[in-house]
mmCIF file of C-alpha atoms in Angstrom:
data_model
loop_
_atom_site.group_PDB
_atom_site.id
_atom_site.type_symbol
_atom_site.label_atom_id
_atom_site.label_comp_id
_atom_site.label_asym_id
_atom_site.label_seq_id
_atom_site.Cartn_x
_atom_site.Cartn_y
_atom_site.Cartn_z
ATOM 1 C CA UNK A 17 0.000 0.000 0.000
ATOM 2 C CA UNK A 18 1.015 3.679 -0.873
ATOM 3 C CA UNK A 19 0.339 6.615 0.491
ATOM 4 C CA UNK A 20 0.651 9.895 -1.261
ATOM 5 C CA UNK A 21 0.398 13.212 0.726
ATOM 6 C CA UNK A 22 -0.158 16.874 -0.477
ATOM 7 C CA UNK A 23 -1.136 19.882 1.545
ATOM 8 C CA UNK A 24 -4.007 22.502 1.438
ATOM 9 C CA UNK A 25 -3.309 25.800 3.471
ATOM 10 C CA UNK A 26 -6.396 28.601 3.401
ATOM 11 C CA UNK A 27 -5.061 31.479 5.268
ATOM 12 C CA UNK A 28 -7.772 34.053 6.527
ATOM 13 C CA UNK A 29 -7.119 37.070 8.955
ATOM 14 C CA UNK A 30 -8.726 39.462 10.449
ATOM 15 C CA UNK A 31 -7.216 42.392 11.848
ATOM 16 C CA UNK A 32 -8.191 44.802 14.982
ATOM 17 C CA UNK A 33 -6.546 47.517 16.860
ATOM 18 C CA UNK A 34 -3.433 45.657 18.852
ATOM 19 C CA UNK A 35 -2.039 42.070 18.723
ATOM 20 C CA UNK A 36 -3.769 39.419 16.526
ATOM 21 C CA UNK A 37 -3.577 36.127 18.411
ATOM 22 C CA UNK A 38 -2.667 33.109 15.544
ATOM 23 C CA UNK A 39 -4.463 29.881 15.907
ATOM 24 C CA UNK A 40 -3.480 26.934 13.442
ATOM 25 C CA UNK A 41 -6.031 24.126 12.667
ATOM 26 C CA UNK A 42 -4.935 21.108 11.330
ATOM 27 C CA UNK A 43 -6.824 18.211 9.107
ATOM 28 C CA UNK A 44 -5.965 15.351 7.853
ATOM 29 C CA UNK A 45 -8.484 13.947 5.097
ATOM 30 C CA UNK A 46 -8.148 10.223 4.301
ATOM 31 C CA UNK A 47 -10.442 7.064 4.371
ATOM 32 C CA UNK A 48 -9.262 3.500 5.102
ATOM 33 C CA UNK A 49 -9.461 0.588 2.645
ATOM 34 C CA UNK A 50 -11.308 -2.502 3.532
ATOM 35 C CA UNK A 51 -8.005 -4.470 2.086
ATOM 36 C CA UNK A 52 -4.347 -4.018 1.116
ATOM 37 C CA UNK A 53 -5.198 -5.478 -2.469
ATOM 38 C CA UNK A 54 -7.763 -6.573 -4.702
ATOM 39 C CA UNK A 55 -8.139 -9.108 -6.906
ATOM 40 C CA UNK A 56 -9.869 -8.680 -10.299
ATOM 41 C CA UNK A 57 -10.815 -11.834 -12.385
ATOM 42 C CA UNK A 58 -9.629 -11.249 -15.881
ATOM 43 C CA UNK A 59 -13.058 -12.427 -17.012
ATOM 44 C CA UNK A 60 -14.930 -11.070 -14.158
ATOM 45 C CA UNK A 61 -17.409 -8.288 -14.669
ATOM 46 C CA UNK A 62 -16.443 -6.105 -11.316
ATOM 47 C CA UNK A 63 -14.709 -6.402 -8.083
ATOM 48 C CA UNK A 64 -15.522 -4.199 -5.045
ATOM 49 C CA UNK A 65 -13.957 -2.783 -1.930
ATOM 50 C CA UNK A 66 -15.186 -1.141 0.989
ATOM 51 C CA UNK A 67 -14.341 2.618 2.287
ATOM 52 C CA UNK A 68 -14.420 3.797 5.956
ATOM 53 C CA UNK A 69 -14.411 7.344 6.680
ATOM 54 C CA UNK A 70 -12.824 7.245 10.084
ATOM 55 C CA UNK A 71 -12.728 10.642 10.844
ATOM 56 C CA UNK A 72 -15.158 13.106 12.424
ATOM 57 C CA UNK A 73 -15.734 15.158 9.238
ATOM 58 C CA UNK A 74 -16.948 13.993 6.425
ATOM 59 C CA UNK A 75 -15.100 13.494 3.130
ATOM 60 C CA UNK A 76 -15.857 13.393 -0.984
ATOM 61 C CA UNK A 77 -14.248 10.614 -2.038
ATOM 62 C CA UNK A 78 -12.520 10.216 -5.366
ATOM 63 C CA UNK A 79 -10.927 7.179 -6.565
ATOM 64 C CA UNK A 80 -9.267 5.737 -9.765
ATOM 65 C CA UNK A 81 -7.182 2.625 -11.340
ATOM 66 C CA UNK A 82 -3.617 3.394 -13.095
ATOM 67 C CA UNK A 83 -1.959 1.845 -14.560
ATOM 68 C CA UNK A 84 1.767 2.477 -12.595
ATOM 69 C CA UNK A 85 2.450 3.913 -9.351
ATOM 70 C CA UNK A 86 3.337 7.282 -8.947
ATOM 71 C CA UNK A 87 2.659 7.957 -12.948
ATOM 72 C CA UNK A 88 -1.023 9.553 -14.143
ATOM 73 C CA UNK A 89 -1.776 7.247 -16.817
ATOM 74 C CA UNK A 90 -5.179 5.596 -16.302
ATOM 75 C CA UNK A 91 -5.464 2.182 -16.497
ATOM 76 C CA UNK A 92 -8.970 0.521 -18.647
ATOM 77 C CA UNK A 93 -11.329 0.815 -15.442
ATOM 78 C CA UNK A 94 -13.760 2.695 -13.937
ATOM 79 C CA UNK A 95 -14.781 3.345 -10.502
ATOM 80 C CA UNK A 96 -18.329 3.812 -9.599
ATOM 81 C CA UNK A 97 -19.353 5.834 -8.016
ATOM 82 C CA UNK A 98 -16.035 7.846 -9.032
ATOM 83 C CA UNK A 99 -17.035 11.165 -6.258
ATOM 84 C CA UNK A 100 -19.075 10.727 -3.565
ATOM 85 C CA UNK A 101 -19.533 12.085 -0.526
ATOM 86 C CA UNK A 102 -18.997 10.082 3.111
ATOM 87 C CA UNK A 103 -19.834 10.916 6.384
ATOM 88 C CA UNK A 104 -17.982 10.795 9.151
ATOM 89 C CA UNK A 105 -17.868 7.306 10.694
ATOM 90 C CA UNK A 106 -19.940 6.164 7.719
ATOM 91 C CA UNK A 107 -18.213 3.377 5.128
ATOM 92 C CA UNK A 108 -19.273 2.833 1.147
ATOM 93 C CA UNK A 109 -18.482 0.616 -1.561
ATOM 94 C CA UNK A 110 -16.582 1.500 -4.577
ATOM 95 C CA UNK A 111 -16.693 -1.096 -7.321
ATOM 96 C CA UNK A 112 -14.203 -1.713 -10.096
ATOM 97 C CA UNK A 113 -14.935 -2.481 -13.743
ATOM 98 C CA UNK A 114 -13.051 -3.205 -16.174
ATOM 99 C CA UNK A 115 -13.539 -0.981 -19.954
ATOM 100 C CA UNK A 116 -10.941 -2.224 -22.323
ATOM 101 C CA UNK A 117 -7.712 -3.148 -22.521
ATOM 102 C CA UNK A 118 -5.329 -6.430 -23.147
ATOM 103 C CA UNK A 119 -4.003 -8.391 -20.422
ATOM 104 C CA UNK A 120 -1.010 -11.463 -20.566
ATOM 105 C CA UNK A 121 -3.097 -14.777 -20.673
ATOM 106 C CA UNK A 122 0.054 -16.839 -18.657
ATOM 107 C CA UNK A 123 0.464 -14.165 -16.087
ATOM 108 C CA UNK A 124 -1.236 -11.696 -13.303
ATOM 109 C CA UNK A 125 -1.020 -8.235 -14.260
ATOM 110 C CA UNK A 126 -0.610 -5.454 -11.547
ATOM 111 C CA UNK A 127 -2.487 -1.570 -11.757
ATOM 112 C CA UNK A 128 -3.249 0.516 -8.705
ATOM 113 C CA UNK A 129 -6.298 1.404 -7.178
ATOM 114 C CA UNK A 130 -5.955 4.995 -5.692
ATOM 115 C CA UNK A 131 -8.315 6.365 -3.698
ATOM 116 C CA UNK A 132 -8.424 10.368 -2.223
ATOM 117 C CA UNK A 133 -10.350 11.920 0.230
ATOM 118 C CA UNK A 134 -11.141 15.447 -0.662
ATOM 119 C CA UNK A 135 -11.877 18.265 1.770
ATOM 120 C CA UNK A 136 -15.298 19.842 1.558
ATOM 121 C CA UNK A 137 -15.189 23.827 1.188
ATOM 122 C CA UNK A 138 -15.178 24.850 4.983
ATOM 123 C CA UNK A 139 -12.971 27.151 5.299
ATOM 124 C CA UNK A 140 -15.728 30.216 5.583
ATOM 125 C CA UNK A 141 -16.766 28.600 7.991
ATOM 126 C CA UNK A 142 -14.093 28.013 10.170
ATOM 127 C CA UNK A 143 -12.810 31.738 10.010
ATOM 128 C CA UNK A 144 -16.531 32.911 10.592
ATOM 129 C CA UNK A 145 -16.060 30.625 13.785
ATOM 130 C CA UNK A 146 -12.936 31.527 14.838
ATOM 131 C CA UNK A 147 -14.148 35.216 16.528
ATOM 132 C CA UNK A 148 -12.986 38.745 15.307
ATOM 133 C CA UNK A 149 -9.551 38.269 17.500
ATOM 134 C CA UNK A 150 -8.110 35.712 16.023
ATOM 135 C CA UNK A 151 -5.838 34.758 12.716
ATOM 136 C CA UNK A 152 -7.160 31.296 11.732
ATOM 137 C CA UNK A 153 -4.625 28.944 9.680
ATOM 138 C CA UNK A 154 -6.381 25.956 8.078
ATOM 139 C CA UNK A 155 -3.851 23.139 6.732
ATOM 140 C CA UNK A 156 -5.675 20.385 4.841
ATOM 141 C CA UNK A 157 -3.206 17.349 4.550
ATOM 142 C CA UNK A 158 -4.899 15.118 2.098
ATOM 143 C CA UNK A 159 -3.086 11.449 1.807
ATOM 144 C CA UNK A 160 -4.062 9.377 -1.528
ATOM 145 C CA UNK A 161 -4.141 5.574 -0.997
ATOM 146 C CA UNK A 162 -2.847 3.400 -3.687
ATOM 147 C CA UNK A 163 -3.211 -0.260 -3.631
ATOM 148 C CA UNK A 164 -2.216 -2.921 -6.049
ATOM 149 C CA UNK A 165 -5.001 -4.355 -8.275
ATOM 150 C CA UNK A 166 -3.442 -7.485 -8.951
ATOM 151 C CA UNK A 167 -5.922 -8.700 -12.519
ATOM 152 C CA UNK A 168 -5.517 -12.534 -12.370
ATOM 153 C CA UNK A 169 -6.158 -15.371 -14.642
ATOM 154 C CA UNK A 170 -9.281 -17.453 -13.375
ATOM 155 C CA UNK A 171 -7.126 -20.985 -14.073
ATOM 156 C CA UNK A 172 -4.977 -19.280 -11.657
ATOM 157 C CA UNK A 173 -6.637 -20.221 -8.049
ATOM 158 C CA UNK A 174 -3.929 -20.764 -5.750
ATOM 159 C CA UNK A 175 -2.819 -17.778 -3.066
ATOM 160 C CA UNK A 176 0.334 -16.749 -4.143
ATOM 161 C CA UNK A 177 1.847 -16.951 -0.560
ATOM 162 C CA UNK A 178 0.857 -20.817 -0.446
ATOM 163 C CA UNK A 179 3.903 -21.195 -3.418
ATOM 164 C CA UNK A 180 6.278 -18.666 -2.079
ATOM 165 C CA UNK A 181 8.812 -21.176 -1.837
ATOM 166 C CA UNK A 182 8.871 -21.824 -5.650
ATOM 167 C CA UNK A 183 11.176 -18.380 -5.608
ATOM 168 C CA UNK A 184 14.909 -19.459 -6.166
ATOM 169 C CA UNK A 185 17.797 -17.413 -4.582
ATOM 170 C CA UNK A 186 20.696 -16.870 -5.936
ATOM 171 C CA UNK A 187 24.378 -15.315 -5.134
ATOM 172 C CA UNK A 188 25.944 -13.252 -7.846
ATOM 173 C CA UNK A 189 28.598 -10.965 -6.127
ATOM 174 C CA UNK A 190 27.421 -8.467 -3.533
ATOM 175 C CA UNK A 191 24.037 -9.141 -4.947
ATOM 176 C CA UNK A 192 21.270 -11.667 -3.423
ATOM 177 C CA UNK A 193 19.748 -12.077 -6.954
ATOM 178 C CA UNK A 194 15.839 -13.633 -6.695
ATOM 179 C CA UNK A 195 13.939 -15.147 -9.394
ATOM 180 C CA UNK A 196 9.636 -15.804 -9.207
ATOM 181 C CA UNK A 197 9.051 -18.671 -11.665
ATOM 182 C CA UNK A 198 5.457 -18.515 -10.836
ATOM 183 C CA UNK A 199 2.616 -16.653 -12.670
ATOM 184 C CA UNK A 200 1.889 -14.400 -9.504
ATOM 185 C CA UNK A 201 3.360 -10.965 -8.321
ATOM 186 C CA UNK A 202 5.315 -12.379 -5.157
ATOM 187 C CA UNK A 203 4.656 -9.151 -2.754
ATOM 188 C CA UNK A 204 7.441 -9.019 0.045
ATOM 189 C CA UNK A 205 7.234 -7.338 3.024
ATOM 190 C CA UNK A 206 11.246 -7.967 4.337
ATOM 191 C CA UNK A 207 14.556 -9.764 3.375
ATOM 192 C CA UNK A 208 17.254 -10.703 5.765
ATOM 193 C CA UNK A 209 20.059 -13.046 4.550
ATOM 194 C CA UNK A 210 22.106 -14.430 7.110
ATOM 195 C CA UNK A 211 20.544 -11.950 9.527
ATOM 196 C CA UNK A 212 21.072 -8.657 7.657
ATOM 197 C CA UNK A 213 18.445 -7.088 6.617
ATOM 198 C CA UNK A 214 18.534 -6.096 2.583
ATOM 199 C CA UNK A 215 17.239 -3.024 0.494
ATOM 200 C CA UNK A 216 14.332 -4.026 -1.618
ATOM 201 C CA UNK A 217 13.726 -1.738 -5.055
ATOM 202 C CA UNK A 218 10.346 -3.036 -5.118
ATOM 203 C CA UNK A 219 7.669 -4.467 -2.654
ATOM 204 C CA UNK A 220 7.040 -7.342 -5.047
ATOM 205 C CA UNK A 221 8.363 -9.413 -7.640
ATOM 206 C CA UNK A 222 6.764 -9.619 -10.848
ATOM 207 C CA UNK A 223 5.707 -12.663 -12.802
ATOM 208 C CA UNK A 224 8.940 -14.707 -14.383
ATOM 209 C CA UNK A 225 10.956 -12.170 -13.398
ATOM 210 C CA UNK A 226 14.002 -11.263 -10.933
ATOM 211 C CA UNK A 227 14.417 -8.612 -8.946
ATOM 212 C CA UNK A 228 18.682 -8.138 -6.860
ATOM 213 C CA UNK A 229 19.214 -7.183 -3.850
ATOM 214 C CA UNK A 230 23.044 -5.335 -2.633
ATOM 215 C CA UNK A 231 24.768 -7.143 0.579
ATOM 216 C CA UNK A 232 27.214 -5.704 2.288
ATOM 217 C CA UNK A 233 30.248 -8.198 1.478
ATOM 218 C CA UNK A 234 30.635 -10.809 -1.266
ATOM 219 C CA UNK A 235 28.100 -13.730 -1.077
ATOM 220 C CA UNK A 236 28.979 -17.080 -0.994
ATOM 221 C CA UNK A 237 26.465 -20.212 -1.169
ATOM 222 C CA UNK A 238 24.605 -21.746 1.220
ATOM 223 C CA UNK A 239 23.255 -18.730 3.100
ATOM 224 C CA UNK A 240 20.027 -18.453 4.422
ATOM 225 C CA UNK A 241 17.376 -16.505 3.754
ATOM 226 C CA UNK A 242 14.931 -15.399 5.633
ATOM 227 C CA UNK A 243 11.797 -13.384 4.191
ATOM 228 C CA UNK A 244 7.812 -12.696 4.409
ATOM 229 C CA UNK A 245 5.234 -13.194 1.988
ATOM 230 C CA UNK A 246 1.914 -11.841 1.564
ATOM 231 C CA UNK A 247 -0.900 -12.920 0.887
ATOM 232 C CA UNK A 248 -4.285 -12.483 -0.948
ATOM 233 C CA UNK A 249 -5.580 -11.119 2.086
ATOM 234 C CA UNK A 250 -3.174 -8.992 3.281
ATOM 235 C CA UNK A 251 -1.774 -12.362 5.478
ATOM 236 C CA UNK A 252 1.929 -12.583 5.976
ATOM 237 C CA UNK A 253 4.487 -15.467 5.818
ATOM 238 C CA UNK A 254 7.672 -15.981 6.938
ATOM 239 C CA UNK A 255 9.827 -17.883 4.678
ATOM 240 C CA UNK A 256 13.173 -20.001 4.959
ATOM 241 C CA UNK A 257 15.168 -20.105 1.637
ATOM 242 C CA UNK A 258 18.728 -21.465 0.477
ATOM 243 C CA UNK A 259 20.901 -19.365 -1.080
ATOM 244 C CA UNK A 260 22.510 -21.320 -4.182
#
């Protein structure tokens, strides 16, 4: 899961003969997602998740599918609804559906489900509120959560964590070099060989591919390794490898 912030700041003031006393107000908009991933059947017609609005404000929330992380190309789905408004302590479903596009037929394919909660247009308010004597700063931190939508094959049934130890582990150098020979993204929450715990570049490793990791000293064979898989629903498992 990702989270994205970016910061709203309304300033209002109001001035009267002497000191102006400063008073800062801080909110943070988000909602919570009902789970760390979601699975779309290639040949399915939807998939859902549910939204909580945790706070004590309500929130419009906006969501959308990409089709990388971090980049603004949309992937072929739509959300429904795609704005909508949720109070606070309330939760809602937004449901996935796929429009278009051409998807591997031997392998998952991974897009990202982001979803924003938007501030509501308060701020009169809270200056009208804060009395004559006071400078009122409003800062509106709104965090965007991304999680993967893993689309998947329906011949593919298994939970990718109950096969983690189909991933083969290699030393080439300073690098601990892995390789997935399995049709699922292998999502990895921590590495440690022989106790030291690695960098990752990613959180997962793609389909039939490989993804290196730097040690600090020359590796040799017959390490261990020691790392956590997780699962379809958001499950983790720790994992004993060789090191060949």
């Amino acid at each position: 899961m990702n989270l994205r912030t970016g910061i709203l700041v309304a300033g209002f003031s109001c001035f009267y003969a002497g000191m102006a006393l400063a008073e800062n107000h801080q909110q943070t908009f988000s909602v919570e997602l009902g789970a760390s991933r979601l699975i779309y059947p290639l040949n399915g017609k939807n998939a859902a998740i549910r939204v909580n609005n945790k706070q004590d404000y309500p929130v419009l929330v906006r969501s959308k599918v990409l089709m990388k992380s971090g980049q603004k190309e949309l992937a072929p789905f739509i959300t429904t609804p795609p704005l909508f408004r949720l109070d606070s302590h309330q939760s809602s479903v937004v449901t996935v559906t796929r429009t278009d596009g051409k998807y591997p037929a031997d392998r998952e394919s991974l897009n990202w489900l982001c979803v924003t909660a938007v501030p509501p247009d308060k701020d009169a308010e809270w200056a009208k509120n804060a009395g004559e004597k006071n400078i009122v700063n409003n800062v509106q931190v709104v965090l965007e959560n991304c999680i993967k939508l893993l689309v998947r094959l329906d011949s593919l049934s298994s939970n990718p964590a109950d096969i983690a130890e189909k991933v083969e582990w290699k030393a080439e150098g300073k690098n601990l070099h892995a390789h997935n020979p399995t049709p699922y993204y292998m999502n990895i929450s921590g590495v440690r060989l022989n106790g030291e715990k690695l960098t990752l570049k990613d959180s997962y490793i793609a389909p039939y591919s490989d993804m290196d990791m730097p040690f600090s000293s020359a590796l040799k064979t017959g390490g261990k390794v020691q790392w956590t898989v997780i699962g379809d629903y958001g499950e983790e498992r720790e994992i004993n490898s060789g090191v060949n």
